[in-house]
Short mmCIF file of C-alpha atoms in Angstrom, two decimals:
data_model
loop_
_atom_site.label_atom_id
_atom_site.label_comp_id
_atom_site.label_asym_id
_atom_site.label_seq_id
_atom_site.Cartn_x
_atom_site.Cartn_y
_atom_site.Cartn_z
CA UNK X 185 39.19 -125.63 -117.89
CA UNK X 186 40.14 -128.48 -120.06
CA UNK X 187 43.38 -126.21 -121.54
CA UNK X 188 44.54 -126.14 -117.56
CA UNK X 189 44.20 -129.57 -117.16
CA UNK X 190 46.19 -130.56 -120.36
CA UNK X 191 48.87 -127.86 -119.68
CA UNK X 192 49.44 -129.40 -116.06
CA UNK X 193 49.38 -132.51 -117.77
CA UNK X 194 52.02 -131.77 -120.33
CA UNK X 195 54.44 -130.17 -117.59
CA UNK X 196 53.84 -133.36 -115.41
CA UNK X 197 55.31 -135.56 -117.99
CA UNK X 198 57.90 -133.50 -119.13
CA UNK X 199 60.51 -134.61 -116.72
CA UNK X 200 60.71 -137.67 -115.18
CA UNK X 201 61.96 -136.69 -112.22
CA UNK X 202 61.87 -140.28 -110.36
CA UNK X 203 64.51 -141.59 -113.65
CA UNK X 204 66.32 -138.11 -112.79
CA UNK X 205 66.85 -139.13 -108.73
CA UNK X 206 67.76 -142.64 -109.91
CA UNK X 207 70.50 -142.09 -112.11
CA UNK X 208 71.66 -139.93 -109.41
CA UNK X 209 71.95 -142.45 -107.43
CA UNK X 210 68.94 -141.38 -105.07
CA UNK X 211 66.65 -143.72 -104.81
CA UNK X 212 63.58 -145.07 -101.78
CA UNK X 213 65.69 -146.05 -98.82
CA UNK X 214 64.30 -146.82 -95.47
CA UNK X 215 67.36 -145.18 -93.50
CA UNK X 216 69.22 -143.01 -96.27
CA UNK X 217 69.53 -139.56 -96.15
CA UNK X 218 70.49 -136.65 -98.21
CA UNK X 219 71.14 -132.89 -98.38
CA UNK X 220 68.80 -130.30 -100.17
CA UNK X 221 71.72 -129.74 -102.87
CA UNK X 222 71.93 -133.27 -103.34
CA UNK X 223 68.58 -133.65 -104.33
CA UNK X 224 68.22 -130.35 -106.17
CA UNK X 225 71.53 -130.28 -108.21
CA UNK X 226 70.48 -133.51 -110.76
CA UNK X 227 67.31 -132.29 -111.10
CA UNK X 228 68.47 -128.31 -112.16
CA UNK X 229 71.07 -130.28 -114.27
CA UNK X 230 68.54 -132.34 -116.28
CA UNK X 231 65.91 -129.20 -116.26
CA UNK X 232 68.37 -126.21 -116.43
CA UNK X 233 65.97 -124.57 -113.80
CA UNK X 234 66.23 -124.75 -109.86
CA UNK X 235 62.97 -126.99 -108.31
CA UNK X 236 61.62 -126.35 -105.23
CA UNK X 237 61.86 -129.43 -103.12
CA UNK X 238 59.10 -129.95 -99.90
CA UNK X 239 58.95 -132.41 -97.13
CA UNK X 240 56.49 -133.33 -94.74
CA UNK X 241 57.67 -134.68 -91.22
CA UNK X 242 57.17 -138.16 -90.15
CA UNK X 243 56.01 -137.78 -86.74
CA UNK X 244 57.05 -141.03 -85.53
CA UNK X 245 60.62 -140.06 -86.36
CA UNK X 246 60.64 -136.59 -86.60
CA UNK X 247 62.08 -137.10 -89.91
CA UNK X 248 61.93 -135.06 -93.11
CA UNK X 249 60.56 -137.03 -95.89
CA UNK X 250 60.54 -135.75 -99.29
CA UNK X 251 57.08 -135.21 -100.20
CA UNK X 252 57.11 -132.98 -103.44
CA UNK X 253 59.38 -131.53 -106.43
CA UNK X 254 58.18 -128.15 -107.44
CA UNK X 255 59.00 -126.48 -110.78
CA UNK X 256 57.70 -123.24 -111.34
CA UNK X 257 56.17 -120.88 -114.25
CA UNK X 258 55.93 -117.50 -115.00
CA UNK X 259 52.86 -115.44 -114.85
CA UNK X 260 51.14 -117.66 -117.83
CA UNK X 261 53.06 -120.32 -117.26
CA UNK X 262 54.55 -120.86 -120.71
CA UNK X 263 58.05 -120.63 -119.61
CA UNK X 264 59.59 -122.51 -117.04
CA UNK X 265 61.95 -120.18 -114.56
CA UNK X 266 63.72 -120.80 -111.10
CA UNK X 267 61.82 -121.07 -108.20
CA UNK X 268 62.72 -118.60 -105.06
CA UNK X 269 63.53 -121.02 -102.09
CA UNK X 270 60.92 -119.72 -99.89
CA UNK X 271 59.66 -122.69 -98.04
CA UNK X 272 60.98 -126.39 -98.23
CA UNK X 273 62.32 -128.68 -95.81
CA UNK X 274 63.22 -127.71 -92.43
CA UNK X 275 66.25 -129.59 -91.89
CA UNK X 276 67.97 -129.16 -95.29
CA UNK X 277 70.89 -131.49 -94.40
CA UNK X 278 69.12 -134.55 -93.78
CA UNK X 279 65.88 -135.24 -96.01
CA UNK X 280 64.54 -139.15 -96.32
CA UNK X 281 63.54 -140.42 -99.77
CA UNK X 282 60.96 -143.23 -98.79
#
């Protein structure tokens, strides 16, 4: 149990992914808004691999907020590979970064 903790661990630090958005130019804004791409392309640049991004909804606003940057493993997960875009955000064209 302690190996799966210290793997997680190790892929958790591996990429600051908050320094990735940044120097992109994305950044927490209260009203800003971006497209999936936008917030996917640094990230597979800096990674060489495609993340997964999710969102959650702000009720109040109906607005997606981005809530989560997956990266995903194969079987073992020893080797980073591209993740399938199989769920997400619902409105890809307008996700918040709060």
């Amino acid at each position: 149990q302690m190996q799966y903790f210290e793997i997680s661990h190790d892929m958790w630090v591996s990429y600051n992914i908050t320094e990735i958005l940044k120097n992109a130019s994305i950044v927490p804004h209260p009203t800003q808004k971006w497209s999936y791409s936008d917030i996917v392309s640094p990230i597979k640049t800096a990674t060489k691999r495609t993340p997964l991004l999710r969102c959650k909804t702000d009720p109040a606003t109906n607005t997606e907020l981005l809530h989560e940057v997956v990266f995903c493993y194969e079987y073992h997960a020893l080797k980073q590979i591209d993740c399938n875009r199989t769920a997400g955000c619902k409105n890809p064209q307008a996700i918040s970064f709060q």
